[in-house]
XYZ file of C-alpha atoms in Angstrom:
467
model
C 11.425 -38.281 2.692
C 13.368 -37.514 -0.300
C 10.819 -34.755 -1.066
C 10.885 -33.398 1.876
C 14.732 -33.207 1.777
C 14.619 -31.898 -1.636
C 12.326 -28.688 -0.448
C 14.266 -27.973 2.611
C 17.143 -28.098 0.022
C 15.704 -25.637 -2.233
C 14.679 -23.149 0.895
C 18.173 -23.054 1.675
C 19.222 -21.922 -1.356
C 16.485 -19.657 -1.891
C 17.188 -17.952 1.378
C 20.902 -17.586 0.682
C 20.113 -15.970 -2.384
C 17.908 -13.957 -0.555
C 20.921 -13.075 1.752
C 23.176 -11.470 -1.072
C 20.626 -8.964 -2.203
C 21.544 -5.338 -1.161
C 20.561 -2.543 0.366
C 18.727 0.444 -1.965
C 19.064 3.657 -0.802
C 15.592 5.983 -1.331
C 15.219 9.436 -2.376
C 12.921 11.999 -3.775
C 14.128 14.503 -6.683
C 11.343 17.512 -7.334
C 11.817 18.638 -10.880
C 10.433 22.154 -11.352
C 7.820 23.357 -13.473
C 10.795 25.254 -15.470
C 13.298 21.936 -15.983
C 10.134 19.913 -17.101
C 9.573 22.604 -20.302
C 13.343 22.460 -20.707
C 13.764 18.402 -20.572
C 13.753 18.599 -24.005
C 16.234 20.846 -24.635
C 18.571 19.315 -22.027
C 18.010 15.803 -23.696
C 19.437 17.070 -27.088
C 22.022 18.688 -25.635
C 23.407 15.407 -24.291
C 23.118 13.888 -27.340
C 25.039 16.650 -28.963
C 27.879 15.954 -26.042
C 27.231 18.769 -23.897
C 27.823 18.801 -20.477
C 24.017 18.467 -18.560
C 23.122 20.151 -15.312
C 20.893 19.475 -12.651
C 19.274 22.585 -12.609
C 16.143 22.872 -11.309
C 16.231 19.532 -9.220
C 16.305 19.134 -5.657
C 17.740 15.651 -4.308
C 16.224 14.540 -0.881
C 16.475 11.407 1.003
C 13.460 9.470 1.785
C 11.723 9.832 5.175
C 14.372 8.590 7.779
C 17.021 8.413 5.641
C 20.662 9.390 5.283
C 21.996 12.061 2.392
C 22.510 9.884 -0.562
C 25.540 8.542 -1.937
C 27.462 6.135 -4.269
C 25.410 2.746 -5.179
C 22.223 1.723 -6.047
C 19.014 4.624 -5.772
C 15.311 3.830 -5.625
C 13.542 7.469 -6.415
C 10.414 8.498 -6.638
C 10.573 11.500 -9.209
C 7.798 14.632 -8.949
C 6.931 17.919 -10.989
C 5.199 20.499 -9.572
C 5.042 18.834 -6.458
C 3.338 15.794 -7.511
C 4.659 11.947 -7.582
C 4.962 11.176 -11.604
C 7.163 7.891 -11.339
C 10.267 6.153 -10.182
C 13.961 5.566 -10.998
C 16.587 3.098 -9.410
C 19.643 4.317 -10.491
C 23.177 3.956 -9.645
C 25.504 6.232 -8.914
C 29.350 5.992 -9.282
C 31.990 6.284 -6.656
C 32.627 10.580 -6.472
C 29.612 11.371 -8.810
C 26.932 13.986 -8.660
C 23.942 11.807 -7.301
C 21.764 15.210 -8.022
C 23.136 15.108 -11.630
C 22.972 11.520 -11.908
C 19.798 11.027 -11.162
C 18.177 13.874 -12.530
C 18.916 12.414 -15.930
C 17.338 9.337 -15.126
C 14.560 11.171 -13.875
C 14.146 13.095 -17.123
C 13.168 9.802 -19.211
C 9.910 9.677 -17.406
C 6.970 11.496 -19.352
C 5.839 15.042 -18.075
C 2.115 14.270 -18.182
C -0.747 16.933 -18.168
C -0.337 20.056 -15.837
C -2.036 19.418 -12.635
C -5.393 20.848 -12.323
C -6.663 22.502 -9.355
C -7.954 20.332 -6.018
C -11.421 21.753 -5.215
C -11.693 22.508 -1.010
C -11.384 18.649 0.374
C -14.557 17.949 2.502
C -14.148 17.469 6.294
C -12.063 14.455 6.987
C -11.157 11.931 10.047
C -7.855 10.096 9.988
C -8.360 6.968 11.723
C -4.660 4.930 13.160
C -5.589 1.796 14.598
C -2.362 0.509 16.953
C -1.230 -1.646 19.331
C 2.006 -1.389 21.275
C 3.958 0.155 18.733
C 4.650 3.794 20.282
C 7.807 4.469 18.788
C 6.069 3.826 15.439
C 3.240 5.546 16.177
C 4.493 8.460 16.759
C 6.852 9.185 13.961
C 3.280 8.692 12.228
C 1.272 11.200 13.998
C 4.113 13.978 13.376
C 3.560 13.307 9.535
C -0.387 13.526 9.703
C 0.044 16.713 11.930
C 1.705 18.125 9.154
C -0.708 17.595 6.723
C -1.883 20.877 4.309
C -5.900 19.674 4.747
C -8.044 22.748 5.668
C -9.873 20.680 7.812
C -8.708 17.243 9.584
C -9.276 15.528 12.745
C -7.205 12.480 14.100
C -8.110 9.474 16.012
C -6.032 6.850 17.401
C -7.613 3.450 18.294
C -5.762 1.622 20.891
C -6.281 -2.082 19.734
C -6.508 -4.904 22.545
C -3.106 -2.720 24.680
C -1.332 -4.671 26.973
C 0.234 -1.880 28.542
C -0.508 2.346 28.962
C 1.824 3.311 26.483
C 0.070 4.389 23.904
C -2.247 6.543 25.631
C 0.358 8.032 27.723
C 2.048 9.108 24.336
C -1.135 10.487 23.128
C -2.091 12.027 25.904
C 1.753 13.409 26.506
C 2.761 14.319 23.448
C -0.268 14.909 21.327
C -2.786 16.346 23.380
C -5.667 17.749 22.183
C -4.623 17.635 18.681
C -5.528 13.751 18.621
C -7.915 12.393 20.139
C -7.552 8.511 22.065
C -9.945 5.882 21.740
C -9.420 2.466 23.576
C -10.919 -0.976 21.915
C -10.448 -4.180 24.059
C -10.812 -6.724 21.567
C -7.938 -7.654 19.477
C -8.740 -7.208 15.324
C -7.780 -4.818 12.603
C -11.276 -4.705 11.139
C -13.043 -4.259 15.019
C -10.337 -1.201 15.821
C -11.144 0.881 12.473
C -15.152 0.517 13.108
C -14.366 1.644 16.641
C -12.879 4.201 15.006
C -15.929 4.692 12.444
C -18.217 5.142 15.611
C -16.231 7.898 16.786
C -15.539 10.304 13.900
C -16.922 12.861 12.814
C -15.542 14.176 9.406
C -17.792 13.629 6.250
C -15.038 11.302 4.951
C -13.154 8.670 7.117
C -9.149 8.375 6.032
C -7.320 5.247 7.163
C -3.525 4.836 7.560
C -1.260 2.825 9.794
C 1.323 3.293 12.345
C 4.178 2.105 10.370
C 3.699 5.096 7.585
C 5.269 8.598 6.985
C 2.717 10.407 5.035
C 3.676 12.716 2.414
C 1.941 16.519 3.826
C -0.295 17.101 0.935
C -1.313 12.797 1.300
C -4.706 13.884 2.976
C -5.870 16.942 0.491
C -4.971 14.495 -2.507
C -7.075 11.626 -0.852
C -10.198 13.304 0.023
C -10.248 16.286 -2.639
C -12.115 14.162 -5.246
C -15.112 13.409 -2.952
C -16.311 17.299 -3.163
C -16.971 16.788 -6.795
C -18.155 13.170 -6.949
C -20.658 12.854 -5.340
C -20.862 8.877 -6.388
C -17.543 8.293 -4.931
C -17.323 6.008 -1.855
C -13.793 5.024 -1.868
C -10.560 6.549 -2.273
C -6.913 4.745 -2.167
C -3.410 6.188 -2.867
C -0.030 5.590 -3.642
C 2.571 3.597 -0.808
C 6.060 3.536 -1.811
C 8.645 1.831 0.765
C 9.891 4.162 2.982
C 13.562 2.050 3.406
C 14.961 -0.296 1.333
C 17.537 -1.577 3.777
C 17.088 -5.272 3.972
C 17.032 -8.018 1.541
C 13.202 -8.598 2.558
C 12.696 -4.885 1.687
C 14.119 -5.321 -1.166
C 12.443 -8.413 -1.982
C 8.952 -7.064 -1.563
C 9.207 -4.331 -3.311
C 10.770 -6.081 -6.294
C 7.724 -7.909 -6.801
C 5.032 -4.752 -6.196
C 4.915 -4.049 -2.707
C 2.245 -1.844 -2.383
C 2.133 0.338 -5.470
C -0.162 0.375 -7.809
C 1.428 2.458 -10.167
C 1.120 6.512 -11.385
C -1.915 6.717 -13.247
C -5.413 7.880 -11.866
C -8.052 5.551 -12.314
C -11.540 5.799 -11.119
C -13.921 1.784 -11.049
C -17.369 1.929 -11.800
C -19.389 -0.597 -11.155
C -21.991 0.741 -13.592
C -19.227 0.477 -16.491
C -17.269 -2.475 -15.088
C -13.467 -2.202 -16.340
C -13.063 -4.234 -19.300
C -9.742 -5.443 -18.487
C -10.639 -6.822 -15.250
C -12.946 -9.429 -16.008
C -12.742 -10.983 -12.227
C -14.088 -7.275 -11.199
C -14.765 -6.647 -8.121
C -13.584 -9.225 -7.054
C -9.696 -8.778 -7.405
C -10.017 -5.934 -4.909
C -6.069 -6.063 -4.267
C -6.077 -3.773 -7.007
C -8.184 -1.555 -6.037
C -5.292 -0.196 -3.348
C -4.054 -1.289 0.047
C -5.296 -0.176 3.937
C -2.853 1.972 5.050
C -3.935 4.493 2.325
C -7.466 3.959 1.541
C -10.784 6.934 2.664
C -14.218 6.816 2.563
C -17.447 8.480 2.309
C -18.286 8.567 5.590
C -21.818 7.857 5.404
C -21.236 5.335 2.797
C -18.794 2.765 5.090
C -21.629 2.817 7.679
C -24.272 2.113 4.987
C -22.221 -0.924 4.141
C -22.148 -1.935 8.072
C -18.355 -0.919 8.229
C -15.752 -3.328 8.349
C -16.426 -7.510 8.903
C -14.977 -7.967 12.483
C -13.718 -11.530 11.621
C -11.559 -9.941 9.453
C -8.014 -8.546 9.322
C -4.881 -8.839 11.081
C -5.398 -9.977 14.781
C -8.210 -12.186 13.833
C -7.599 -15.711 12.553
C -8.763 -14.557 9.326
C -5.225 -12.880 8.959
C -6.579 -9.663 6.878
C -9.082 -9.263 4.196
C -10.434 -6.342 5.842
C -9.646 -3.571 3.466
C -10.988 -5.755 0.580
C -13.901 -6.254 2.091
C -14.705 -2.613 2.422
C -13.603 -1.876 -0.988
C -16.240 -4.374 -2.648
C -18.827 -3.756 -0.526
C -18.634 -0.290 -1.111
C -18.645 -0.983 -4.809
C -21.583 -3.378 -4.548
C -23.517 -0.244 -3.353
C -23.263 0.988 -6.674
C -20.403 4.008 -5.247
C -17.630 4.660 -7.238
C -13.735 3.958 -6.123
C -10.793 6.113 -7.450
C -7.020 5.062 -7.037
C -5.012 8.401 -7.132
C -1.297 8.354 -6.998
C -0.593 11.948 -5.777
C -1.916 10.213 -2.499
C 1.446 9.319 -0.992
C 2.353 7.463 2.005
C 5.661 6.123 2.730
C 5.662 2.619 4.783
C 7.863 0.321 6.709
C 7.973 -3.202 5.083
C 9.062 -5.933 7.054
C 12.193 -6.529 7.426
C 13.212 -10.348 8.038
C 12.694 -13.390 5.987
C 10.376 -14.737 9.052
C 8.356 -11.500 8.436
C 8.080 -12.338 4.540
C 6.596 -15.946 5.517
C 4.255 -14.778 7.695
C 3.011 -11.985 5.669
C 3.010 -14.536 2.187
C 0.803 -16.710 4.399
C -1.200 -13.924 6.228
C -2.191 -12.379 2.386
C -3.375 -15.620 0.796
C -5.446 -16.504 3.836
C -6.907 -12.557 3.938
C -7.554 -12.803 0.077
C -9.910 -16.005 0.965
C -11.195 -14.873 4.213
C -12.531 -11.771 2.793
C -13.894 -13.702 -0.367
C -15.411 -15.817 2.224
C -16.769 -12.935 4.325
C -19.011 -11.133 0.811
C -20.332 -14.043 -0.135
C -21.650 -14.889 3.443
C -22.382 -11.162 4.290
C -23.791 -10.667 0.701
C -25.314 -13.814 -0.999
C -26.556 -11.952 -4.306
C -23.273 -11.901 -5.149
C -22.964 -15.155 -5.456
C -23.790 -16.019 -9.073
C -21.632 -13.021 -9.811
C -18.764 -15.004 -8.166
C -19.604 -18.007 -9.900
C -19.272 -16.594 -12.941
C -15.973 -15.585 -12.440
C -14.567 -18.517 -10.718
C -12.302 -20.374 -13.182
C -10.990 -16.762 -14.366
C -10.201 -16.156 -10.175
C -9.200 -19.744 -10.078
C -6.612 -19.520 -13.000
C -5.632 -15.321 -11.325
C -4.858 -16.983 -7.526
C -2.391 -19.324 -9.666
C -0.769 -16.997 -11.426
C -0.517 -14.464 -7.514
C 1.192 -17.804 -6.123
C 3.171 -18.839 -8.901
C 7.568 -18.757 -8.616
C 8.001 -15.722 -10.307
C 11.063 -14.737 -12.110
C 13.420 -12.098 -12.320
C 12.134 -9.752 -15.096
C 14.148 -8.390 -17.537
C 14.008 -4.306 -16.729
C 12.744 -1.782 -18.959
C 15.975 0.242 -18.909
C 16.535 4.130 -19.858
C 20.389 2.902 -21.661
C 22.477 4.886 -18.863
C 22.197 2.302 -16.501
C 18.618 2.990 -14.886
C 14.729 1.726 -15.032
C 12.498 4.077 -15.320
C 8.430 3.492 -14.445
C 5.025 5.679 -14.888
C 2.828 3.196 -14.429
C 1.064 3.383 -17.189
C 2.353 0.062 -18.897
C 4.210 -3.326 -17.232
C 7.161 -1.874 -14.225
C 10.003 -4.389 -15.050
C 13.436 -3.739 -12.684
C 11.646 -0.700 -10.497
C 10.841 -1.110 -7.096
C 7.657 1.056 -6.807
C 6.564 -0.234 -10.147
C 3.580 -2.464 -9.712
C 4.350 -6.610 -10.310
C 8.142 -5.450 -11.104
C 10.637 -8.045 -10.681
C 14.280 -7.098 -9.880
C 14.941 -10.510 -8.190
C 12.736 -13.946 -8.109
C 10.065 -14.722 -5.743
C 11.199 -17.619 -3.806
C 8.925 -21.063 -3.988
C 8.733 -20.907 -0.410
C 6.558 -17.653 -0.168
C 4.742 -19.115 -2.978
C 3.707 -22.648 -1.270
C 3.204 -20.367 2.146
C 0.581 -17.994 -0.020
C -1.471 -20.901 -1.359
C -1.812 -22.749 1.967
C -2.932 -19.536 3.170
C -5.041 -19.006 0.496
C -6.821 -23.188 1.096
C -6.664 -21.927 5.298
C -8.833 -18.235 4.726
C -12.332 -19.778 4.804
C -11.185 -21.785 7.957
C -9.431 -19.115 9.729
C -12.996 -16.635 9.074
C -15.347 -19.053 9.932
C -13.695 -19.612 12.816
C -12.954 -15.790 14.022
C -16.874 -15.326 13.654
C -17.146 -18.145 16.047
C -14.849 -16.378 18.412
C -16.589 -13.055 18.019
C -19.729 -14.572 19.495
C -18.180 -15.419 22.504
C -17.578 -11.855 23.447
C -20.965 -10.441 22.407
C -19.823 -8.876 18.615
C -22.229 -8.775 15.439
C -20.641 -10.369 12.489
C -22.514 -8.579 9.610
């Protein structure tokens, strides 16, 4: 009893320090082609004690949000158009946030000129949904307004209770999206409804809690024209509102980024920092910004059904289709310019159920390759006390990091090296991951084999192929 008392002790605390963190307003801030030749120049100037403008920069809210103001600033900086990195910044009471932030943004390397995007190959953007039509269609607007020369979109209706969603669609949307209705609940069952029904040479996935950014689908798809090897894509997904402390929280600690540098896996040249490859497929990207080769996800046999959210395998799917894509020999490239903006969660009850929801997924969809794939097996054996010793270090209390500052009171991230103090940065840590989540993640992480073998046990019942 006294341990017991002495962890419901320590979750109190840790969720009244989770209380007192604050709300982070987001922005964008476009730096021109112009100011980034000229960052130089405006750098020494400040040294020298000149006054610095903000010329050249245009300050924006994020997606939903309010102008900005006074207090703390998550950013996500571009040049020419394109996501290069993020700042959190404050600004002070009656300041310039334009000016204020623009010098922040100025720390952060130019990089190479962007090259030219070849003509992206025909594409289908799949939404799998399920009573969220407020959601969805603050979704649909953004994909409408993508710049891709040629796009379709499909909506799969997952398991609806009630007629709302296709009344939206059908309302609102029209012809320009096109309704498909699958009765049985799952994540990973909805997007290969939705895999049966396209028909773009690549297959784009997103979710309905998302804004994407209008040039997210061109960016995503553009590299298959000119690879023909490449099976999977996955982008960038920065939070689209940092308004509560579980917001804040999750992003602190990575949310979904994985940082602002291209990189393209091989499984012919396996990585040689990622000795657990491809196997730590979290890396790889995240589902609600992830395409692929068309032809390529059906080779594979699309998505396991007994995975993903809905299921009692909690997630996994996107994993899954990452590695199995890779064990085709394809290729998989994570491109940042790929932007998406999403909802987190926004409660400490959400936190706990996603903490528990991602170790069982991670599991499940181990689970589900090695069952669906048994020549990977000595593969996985190989690597099991290295992915023994990495699921102890995904669980483990994490604490707060000490940031990577810019001196003027902001933290600055590329990606190309460890994110400490950004939100957006992957694995940053602005505040410490509670023990809670942690103990939550592993007992989902011991549960994922259960919770898989049993949701292929359920699929049988109404008539599904596990494959």
């Amino acid at each position: 009893m006294t341990g017991v008392w002495r962890v419901r002790q320590e979750t109190r605390r840790e969720i009244e320090g989770f209380l007192s963190i604050g709300p982070v307003q987001v922005a964008e801030l476009d730096l021109d082609a112009e100011e980034a030749e000229e960052a130089e120049e405006a750098e020494e100037a400040k040294r020298a004690g000149g006054a610095e403008e903000a010329k050249g920069a245009e300050l924006r809210p994020g997606p939903g949000s309010p102008p900005v103001t006074s207090g703390a600033v998550f950013v996500l900086v571009r040049r020419a158009g394109r996501p290069i990195g993020t700042v959190l910044g404050r600004v002070p009471e009656g300041a310039d946030p334009t000016e204020v932030l623009a010098g922040l943004a100025r720390k952060l390397p130019g990089g190479e000129p962007p090259e030219p995007l070849p003509r992206p190959p025909s594409t289908s953007v799949v939404v799998a949904t399920r009573e969220r039509a407020d959601q969805l269609a603050r979704a649909l607007d953004s994909l409408l307004a993508q710049d891709h020369p040629d796009f379709e979109i499909v909506v799969v209706d997952n398991a609806p209770v009630t007629g709302e969603t296709r009344e939206l669609v059908e309302r609102k949307y029209g012809e320009r999206v096109r309704y498909v209705c699958e009765p049985v609940p799952g994540l990973a069952i909805a997007h290969n409804r939705g895999l049966a029904a396209v028909r773009g040479e690549v297959i784009a996935f997103t979710d309905d809690d998302v804004v994407a950014d209008p040039r997210w689908l061109t960016e995503l798809t553009a590299p298959f024209a000119t690879d023909p090897r490449l099976g999977c894509a996955t982008g960038l997904i920065l939070p689209a509102r940092l308004r509560t402390p579980a917001q804040v929280l999750l992003e602190s600690h990575g949310g979904f980024a994985k940082g602002f540098t291209p990189r393209t896996y091989d499984p012919t040249e396996p990585p040689a920092d990622e000795p657990l490859f491809p196997f730590t497929a979290g890396r790889f990207g995240s589902g609600a910004n992830m395409a692929f080769r068309t032809s390529a996800l059906r080779a594979a046999g699309g998505f396991d059904p007994a995975t993903g959210a809905g299921t009692p395998a909690r997630g996994g799917d996107d994993l899954y289709g990452f590695v199995r894509v890779l064990a085709q020999g394809q290729r998989l490239r994570y491109t940042p310019h790929a932007l998406v903006w999403h909802h987190h969660r926004e409660t400490w009850r959400d936190l706990e159920t996603q903490a528990y929801g991602y170790g069982a997924g991670l599991t499940a969809y181990l689970t589900a390759i090695l069952v669906n794939r048994p020549a990977l097996l000595p593969a996985f054996l190989v690597r099991l006390p290295g992915g023994l010793a990495h699921a102890r270090g995904l669980t483990a209390v994490r604490a707060t990091a000490v940031p990577a500052t810019t001196g003027d009171g902001g933290d600055v991230t590329d990606g190309t090296g460890p994110a400490m103090g950004v939100p957006g940065g992957h694995d940053s840590r602005t505040h410490p991951w509670p023990r809670r989540l942690s103990r939550l993640q592993r007992r989902g992480m011991l549960y994922g084999p259960v919770g898989y073998l049993r949701a292929r046990r359920a699929l049988r019942t109404v008539g599904l192929e596990v494959r």
